[in-house]
mmCIF file of C-alpha atoms in Angstrom:
data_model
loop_
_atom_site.group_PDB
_atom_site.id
_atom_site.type_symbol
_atom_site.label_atom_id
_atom_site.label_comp_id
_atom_site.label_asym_id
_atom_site.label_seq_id
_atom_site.Cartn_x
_atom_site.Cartn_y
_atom_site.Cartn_z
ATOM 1 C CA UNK A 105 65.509 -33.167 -166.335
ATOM 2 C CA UNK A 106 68.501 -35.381 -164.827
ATOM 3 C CA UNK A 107 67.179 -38.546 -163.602
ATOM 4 C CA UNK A 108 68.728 -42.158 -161.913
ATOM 5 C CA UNK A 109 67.379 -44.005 -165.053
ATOM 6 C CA UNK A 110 70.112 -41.591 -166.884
ATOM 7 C CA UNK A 111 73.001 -43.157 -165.163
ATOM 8 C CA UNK A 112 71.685 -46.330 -165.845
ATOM 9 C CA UNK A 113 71.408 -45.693 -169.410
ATOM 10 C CA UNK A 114 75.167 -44.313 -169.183
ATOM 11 C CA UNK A 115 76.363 -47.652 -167.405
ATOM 12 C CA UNK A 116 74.642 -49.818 -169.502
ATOM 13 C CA UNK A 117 72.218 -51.412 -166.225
ATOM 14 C CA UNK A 118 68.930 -51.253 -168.687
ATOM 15 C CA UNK A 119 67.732 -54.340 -170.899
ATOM 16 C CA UNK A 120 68.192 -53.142 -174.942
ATOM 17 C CA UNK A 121 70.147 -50.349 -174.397
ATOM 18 C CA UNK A 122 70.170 -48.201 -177.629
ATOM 19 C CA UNK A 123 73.490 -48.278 -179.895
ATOM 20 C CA UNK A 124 75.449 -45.238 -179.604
ATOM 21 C CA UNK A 125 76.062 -42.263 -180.197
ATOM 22 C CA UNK A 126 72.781 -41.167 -178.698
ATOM 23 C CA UNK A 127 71.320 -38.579 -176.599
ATOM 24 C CA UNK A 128 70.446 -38.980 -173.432
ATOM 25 C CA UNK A 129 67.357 -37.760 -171.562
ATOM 26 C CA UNK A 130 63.771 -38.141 -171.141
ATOM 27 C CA UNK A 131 62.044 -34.963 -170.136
ATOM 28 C CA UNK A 132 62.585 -31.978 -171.410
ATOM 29 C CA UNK A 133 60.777 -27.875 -171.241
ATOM 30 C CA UNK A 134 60.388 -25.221 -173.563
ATOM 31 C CA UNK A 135 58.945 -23.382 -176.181
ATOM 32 C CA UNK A 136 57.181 -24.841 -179.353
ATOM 33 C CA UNK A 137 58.573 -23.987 -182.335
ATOM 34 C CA UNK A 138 57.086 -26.068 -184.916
ATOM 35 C CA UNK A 139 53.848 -28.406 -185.414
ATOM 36 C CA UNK A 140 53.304 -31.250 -187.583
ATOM 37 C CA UNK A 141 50.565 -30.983 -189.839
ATOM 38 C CA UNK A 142 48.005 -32.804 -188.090
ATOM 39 C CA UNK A 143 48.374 -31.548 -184.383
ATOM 40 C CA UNK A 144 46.067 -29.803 -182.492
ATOM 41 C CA UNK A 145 45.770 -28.109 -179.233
ATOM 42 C CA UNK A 146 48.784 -26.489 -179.630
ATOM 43 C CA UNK A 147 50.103 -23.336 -181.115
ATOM 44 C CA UNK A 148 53.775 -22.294 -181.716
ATOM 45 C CA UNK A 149 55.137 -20.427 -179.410
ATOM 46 C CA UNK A 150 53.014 -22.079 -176.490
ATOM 47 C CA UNK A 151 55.337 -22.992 -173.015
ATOM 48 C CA UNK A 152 55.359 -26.490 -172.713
ATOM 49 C CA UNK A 153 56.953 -29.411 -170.892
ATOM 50 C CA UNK A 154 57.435 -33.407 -172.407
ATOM 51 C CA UNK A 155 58.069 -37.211 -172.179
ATOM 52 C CA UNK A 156 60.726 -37.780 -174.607
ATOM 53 C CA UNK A 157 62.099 -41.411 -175.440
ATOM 54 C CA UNK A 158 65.712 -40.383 -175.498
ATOM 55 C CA UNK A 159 66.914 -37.001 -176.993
ATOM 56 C CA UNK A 160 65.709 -34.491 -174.325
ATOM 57 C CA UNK A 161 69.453 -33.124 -173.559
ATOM 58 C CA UNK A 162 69.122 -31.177 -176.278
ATOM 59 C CA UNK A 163 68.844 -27.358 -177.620
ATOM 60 C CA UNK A 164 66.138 -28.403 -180.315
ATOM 61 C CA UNK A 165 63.360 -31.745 -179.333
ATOM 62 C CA UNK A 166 60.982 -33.326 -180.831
ATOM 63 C CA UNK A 167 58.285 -35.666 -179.737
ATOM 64 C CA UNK A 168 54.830 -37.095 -180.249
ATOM 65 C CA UNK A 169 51.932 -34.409 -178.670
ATOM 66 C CA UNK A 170 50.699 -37.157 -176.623
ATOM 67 C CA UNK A 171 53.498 -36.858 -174.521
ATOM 68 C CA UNK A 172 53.599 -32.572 -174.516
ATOM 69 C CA UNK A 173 51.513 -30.586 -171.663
ATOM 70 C CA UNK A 174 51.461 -26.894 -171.544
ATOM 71 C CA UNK A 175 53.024 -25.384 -168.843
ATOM 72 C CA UNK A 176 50.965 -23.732 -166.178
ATOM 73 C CA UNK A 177 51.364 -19.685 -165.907
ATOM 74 C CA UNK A 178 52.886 -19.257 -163.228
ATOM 75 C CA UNK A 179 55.360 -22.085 -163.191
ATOM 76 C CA UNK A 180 59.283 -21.379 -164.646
ATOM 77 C CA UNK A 181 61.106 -23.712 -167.373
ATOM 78 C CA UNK A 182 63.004 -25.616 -164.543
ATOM 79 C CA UNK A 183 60.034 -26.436 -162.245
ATOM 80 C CA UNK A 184 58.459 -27.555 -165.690
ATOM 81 C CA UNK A 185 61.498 -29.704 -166.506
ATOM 82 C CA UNK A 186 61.754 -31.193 -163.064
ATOM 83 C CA UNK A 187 57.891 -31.979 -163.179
ATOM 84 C CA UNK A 188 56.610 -34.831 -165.043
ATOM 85 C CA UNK A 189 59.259 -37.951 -164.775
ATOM 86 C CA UNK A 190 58.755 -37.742 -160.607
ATOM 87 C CA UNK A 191 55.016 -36.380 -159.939
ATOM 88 C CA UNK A 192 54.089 -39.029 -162.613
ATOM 89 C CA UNK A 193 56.008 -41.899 -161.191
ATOM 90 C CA UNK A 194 54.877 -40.455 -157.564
ATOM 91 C CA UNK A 195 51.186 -40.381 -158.340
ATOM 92 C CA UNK A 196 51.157 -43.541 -160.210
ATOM 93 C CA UNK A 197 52.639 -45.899 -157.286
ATOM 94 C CA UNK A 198 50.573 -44.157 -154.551
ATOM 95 C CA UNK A 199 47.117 -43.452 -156.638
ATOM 96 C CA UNK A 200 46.813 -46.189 -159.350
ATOM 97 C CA UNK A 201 49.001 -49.163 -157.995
ATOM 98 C CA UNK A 202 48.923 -48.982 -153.918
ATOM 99 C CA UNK A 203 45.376 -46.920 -153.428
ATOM 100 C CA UNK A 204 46.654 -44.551 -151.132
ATOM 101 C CA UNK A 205 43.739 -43.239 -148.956
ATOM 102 C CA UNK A 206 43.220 -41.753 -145.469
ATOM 103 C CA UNK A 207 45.349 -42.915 -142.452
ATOM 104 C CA UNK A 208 47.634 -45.377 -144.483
ATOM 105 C CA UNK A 209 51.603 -45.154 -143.866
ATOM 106 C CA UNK A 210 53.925 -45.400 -146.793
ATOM 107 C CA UNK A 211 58.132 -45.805 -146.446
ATOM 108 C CA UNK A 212 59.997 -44.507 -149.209
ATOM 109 C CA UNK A 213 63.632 -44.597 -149.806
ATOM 110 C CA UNK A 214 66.046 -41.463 -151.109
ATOM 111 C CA UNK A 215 63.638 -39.268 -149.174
ATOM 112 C CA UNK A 216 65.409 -36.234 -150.317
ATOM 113 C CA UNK A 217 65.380 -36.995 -154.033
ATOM 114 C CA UNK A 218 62.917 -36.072 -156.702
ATOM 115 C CA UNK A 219 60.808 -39.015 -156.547
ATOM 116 C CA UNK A 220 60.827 -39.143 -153.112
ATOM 117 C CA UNK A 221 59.636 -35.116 -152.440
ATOM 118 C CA UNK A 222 57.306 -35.692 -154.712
ATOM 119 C CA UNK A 223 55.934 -38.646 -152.459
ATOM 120 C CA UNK A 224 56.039 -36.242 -149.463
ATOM 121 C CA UNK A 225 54.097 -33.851 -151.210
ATOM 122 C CA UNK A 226 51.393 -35.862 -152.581
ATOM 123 C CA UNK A 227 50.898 -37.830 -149.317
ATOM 124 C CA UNK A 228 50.207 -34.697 -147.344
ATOM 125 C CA UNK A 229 47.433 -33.965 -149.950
ATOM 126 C CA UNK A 230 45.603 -37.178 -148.381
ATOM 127 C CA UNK A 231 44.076 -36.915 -144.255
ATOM 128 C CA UNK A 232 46.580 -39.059 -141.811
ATOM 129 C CA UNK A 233 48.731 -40.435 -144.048
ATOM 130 C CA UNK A 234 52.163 -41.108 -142.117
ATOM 131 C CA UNK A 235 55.439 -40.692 -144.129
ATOM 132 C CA UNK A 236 58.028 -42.616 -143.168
ATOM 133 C CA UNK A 237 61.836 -41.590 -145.154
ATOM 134 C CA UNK A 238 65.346 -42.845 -145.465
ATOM 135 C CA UNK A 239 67.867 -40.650 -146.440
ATOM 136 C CA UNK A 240 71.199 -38.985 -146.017
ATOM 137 C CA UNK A 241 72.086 -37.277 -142.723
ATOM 138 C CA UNK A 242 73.364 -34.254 -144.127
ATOM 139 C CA UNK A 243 69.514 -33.795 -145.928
ATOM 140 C CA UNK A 244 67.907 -34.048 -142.612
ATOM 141 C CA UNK A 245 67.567 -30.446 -141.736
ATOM 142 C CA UNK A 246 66.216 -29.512 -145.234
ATOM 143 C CA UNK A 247 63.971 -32.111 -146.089
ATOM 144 C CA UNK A 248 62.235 -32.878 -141.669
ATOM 145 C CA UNK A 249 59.449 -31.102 -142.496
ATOM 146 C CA UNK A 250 58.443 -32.983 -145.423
ATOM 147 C CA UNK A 251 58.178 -36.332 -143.523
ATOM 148 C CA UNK A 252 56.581 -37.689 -140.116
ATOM 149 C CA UNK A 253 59.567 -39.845 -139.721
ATOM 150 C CA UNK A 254 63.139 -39.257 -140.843
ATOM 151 C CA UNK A 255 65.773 -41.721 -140.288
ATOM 152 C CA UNK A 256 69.638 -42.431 -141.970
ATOM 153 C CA UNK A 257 69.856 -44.154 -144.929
ATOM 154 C CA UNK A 258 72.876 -46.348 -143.674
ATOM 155 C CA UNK A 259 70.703 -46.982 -140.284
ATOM 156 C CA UNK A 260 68.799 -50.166 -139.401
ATOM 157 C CA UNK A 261 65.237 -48.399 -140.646
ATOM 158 C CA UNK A 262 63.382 -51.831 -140.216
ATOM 159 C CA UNK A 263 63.829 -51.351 -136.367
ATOM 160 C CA UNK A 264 63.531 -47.990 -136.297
ATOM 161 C CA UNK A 265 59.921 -48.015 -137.804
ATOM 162 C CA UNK A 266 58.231 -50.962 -135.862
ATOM 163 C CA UNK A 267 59.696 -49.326 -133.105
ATOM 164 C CA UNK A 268 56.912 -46.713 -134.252
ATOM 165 C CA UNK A 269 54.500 -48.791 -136.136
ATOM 166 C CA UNK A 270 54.890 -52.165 -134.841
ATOM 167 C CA UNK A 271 52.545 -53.832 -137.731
ATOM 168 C CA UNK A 272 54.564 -51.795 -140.001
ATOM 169 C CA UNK A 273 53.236 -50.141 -142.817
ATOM 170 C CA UNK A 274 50.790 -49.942 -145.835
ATOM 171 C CA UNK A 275 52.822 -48.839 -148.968
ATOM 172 C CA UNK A 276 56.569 -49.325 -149.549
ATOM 173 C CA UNK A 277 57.869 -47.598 -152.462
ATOM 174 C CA UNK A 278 61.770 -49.575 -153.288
ATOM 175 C CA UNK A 279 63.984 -47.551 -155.659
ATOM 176 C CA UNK A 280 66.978 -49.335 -153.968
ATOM 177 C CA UNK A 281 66.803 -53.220 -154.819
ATOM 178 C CA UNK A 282 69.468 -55.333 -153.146
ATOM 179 C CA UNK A 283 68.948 -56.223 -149.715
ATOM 180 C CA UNK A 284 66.196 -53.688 -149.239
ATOM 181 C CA UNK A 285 63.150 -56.055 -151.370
ATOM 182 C CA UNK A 286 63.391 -58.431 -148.314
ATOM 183 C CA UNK A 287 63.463 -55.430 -146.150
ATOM 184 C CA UNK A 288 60.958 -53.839 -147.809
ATOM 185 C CA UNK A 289 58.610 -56.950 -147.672
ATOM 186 C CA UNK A 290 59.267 -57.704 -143.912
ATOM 187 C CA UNK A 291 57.656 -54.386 -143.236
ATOM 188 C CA UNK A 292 54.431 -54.578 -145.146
ATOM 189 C CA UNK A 293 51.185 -55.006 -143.129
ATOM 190 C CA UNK A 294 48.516 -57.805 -144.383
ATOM 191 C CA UNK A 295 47.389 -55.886 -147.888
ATOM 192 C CA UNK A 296 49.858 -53.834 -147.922
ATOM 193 C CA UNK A 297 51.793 -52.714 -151.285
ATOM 194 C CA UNK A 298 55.606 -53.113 -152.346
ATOM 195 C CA UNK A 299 56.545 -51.512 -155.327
ATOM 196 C CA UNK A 300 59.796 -51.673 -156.737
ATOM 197 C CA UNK A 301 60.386 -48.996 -158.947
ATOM 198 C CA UNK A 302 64.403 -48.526 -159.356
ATOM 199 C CA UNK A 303 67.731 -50.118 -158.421
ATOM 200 C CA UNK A 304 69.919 -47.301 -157.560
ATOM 201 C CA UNK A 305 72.135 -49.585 -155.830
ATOM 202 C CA UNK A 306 73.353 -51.208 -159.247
ATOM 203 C CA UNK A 307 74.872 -47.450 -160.247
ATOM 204 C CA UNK A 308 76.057 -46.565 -156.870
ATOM 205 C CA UNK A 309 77.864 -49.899 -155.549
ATOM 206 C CA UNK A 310 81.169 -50.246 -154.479
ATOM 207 C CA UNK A 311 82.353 -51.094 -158.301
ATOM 208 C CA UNK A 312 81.283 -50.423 -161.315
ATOM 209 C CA UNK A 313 81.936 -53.604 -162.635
ATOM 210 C CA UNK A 314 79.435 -56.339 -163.824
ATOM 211 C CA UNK A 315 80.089 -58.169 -160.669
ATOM 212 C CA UNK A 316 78.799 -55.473 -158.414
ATOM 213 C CA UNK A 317 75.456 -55.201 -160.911
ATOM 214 C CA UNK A 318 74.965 -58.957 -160.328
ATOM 215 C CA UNK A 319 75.763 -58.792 -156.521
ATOM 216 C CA UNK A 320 72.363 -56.567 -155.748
ATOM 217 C CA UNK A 321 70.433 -58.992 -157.868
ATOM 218 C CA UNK A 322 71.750 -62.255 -155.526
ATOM 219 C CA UNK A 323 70.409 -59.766 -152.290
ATOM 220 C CA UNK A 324 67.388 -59.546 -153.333
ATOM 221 C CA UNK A 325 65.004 -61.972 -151.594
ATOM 222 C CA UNK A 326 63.114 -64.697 -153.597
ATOM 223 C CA UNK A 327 59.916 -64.018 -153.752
ATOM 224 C CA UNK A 328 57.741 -67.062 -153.063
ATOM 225 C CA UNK A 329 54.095 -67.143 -154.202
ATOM 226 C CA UNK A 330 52.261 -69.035 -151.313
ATOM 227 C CA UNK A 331 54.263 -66.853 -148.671
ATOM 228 C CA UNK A 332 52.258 -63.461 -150.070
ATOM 229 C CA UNK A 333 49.169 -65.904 -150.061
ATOM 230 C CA UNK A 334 49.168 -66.601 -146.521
ATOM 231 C CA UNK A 335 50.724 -63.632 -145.431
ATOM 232 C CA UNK A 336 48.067 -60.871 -147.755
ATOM 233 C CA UNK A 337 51.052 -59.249 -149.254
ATOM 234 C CA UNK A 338 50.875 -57.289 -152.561
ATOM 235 C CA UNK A 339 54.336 -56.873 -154.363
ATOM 236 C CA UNK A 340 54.287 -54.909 -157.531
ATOM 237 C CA UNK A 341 56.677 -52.990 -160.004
ATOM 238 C CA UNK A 342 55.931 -49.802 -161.732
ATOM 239 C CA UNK A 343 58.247 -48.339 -164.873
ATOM 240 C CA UNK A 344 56.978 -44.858 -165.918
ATOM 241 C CA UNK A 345 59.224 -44.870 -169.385
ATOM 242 C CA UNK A 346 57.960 -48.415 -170.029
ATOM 243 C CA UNK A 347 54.073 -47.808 -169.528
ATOM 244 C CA UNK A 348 54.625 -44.629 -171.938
ATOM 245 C CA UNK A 349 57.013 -46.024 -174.725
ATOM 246 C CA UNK A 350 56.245 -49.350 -174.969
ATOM 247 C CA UNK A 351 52.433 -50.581 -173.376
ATOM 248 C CA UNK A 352 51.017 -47.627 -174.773
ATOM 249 C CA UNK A 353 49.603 -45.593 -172.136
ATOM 250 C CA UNK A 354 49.916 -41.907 -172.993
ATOM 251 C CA UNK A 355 46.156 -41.249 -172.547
ATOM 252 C CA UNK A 356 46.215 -42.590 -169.026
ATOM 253 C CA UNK A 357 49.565 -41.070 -168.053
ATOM 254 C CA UNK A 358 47.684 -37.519 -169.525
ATOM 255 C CA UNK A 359 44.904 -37.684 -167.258
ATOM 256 C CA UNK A 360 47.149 -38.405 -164.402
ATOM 257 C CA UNK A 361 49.066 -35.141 -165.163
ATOM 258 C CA UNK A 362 45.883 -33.053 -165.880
ATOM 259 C CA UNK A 363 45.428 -33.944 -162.013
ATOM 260 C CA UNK A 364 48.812 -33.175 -160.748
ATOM 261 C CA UNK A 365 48.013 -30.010 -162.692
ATOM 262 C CA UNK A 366 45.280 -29.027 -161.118
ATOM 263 C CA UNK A 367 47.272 -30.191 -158.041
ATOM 264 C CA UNK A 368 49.793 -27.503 -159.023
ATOM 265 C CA UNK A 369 47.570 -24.688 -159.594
ATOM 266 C CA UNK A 370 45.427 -24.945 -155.971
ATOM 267 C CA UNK A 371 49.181 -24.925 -154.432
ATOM 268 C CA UNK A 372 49.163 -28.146 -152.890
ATOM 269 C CA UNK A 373 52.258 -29.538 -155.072
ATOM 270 C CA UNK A 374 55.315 -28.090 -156.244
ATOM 271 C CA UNK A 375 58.529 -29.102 -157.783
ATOM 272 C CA UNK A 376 61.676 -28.844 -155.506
ATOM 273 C CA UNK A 377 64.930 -28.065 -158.048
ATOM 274 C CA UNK A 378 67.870 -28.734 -156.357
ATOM 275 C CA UNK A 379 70.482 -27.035 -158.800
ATOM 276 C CA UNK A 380 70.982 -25.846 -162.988
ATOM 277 C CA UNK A 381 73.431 -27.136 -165.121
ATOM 278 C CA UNK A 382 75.105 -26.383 -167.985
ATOM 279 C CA UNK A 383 75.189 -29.071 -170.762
ATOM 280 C CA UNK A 384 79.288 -28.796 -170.645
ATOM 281 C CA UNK A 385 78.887 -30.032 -166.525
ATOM 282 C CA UNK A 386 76.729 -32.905 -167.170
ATOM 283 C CA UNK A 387 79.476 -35.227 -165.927
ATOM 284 C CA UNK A 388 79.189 -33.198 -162.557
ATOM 285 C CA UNK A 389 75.528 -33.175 -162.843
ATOM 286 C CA UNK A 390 75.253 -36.653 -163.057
ATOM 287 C CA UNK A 391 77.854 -37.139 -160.058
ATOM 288 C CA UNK A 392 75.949 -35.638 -157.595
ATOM 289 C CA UNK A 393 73.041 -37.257 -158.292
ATOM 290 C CA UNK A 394 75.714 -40.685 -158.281
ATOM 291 C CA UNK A 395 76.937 -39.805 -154.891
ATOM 292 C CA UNK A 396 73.335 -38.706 -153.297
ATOM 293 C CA UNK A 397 74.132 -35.351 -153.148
ATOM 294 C CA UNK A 398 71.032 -33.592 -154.250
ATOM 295 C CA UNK A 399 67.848 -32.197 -152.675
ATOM 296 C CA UNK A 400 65.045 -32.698 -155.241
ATOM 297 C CA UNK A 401 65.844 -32.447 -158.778
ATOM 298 C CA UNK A 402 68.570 -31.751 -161.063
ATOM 299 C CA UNK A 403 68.565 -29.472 -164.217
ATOM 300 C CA UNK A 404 70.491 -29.116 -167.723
ATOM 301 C CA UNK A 405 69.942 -25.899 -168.849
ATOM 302 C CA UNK A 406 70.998 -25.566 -172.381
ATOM 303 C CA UNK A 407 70.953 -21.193 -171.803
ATOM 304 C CA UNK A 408 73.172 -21.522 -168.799
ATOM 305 C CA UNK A 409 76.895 -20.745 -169.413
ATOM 306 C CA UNK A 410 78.905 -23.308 -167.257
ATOM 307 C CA UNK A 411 80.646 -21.994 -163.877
ATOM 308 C CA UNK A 412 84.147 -21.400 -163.822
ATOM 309 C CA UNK A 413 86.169 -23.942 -162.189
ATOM 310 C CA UNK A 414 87.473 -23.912 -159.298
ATOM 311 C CA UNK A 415 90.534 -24.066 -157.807
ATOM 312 C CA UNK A 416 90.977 -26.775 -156.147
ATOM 313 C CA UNK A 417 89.264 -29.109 -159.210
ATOM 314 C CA UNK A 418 90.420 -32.746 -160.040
ATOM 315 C CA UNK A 419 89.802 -34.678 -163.127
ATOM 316 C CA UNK A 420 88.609 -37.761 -161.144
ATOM 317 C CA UNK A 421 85.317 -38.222 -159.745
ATOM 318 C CA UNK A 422 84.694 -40.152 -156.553
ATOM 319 C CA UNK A 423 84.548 -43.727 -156.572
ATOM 320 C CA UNK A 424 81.173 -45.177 -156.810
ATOM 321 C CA UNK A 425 80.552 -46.721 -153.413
ATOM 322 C CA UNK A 426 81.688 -43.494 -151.521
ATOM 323 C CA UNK A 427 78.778 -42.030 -150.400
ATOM 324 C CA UNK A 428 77.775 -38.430 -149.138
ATOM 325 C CA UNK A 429 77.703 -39.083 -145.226
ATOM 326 C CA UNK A 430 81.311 -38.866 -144.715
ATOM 327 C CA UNK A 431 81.659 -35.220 -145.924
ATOM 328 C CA UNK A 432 78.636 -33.281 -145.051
ATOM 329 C CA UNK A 433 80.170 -30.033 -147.013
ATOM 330 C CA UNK A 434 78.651 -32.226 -150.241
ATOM 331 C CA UNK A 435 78.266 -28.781 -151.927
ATOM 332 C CA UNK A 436 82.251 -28.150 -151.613
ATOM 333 C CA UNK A 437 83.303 -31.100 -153.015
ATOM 334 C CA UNK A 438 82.124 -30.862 -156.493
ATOM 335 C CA UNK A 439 84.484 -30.060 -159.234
ATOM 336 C CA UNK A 440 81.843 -27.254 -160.507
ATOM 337 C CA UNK A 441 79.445 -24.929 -157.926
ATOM 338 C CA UNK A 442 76.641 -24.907 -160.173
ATOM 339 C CA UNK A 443 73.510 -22.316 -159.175
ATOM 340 C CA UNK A 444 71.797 -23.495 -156.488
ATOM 341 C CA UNK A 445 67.665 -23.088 -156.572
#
């Protein structure tokens, strides 16, 4: 699986990052072909999918069996891959953090990403929850049935939802940062939830220079105790990779997936996989996801030869802070046509 928290790795936006070379990657499918001595449960041979703390781009992984879940029989390698890191992360904020239950509204940002369809899809396991999304035009048209409310990610959304819901909403799910916390916070009703759960807007600014990194940290709004006293606020942050690798939590991050499991297999979920990759195009891979581009989520797959290039390919890749809207034939643009779920 291809994930924001990769580029963030790549640009260096994460506290400790490790020292290089490494290998990227923190999720990972396939087929077990060898056991330590002391595991059980599993049998080589057996389809699986897996956390991974680094090392998951990779033809050969290996990882701890508290982070490995067999993979359901009827679901492929690539839903597997593009399964745990955002039905996790989705459950987690909505179920364990914000207590999503019947009739509550949630916003949440990159609508047409991973994370984000995975939101969709969870919420509309729950009566009368109302969805509200932000993201790219040009996603619109595939993702309007996934959400009650669909609005541009460059538009003023704060408007555009108490226009709807004029005490706002329960649940805010922030994988922006910047400007968008005090958004974000505006918008909640009394008990009402803010997570913050990225900061997409440090890899995808208008530089990639330290300067831009440190610009999205002066936007975002201090945070002032007595003001979430008196106004019954809740603001929270939630790091999947950080609960697993470092706090320790792989038995309650295993019963959350044997209930997106069983989630799976009564067809209420599913994993949306926007496109395959070969390990040679992961700088492609990793530029679509830069520039917005995708629809759900993005795949390496270490069988897949890469795709010719094309003809009219350049060496350069967009600048950072040139974003998808103003050239809705997204697809076209890419050095590499990769295959398309």
């Amino acid at each position: 699986g291809l994930n924001f928290i990769d580029l963030m790795v790549r640009q260096g936006n994460i506290d400790n990052p490790p020292k290089t070379p490494l290998v990227p990657g923190f999720e990972c499918s396939g087929i077990v072909e060898a056991l330590g001595d002391t595991v059980k449960g599993f049998e080589i041979g057996d389809r699986v999918m897996a956390f991974v703390n680094y090392n998951a781009w990779a033809e050969v992984v290996c990882t701890p069996v508290e982070f490995v879940y067999k993979i359901p029989d009827d679901m492929n390698f690539s839903e597997a891959a593009a399964f745990p890191m955002n039905f996790v992360t989705a459950y987690m904020m909505l179920f364990e953090v914000a207590n999503l239950r019947e009739g509550m509204s949630v916003l949440v940002h990159s609508a047409g990403g991973g994370v984000g369809q995975a939101v969709a899809q969870l919420c509309s396991t729950i009566p009368n929850v109302t969805v509200f999304g932000t993201a790219s035009s040009f996603k619109h048209e595939a993702i309007k049935n996934s959400v009650t409310h669909l609005f541009d990610r460059n538009a003023d959304y704060v408007q555009e939802v108490k226009r709807i819901s004029t005490d706002g909403v329960d649940i805010v799910l922030d994988c922006l940062c910047g400007e968008n916390t005090g958004k974000g916070l505006s918008l909640l009703k009394p008990l009402g939830t803010y997570i913050l759960y990225g900061s997409s807007n440090m890899v995808t600014g208008e530089t990639k220079s330290f300067f831009s990194f440190a610009k999205s940290w002066w936007q975002v709004e201090k945070v002032n105790p007595i003001k979430l006293y008196e106004e019954n606020k809740v603001i929270a942050g939630f790091s999947l990779l950080n609960l697993l690798f470092k706090q320790n939590r792989g038995g309650l991050i295993k019963r959350v997936m044997d209930k997106l499991l069983n989630l799976y297999n009564s067809k209420k979920i599913k994993p949306v996989v926007d496109s395959l990759w070969a390990l040679e195009e992961v700088k492609e891979a990793m530029q679509r996801i830069h520039d917005r581009g995708n629809i759900g989520k993005l795949i390496l797959d270490v069988e897949k030869a890469p795709t010719p290039l094309m003809a009219n390919d350049s060496t350069e890749t967009s600048e950072a802070g040139e974003e998808e809207e103003d050239h809705e034939g997204d697809n076209e643009n890419k050095e590499r046509m990769p295959f398309i779920q």
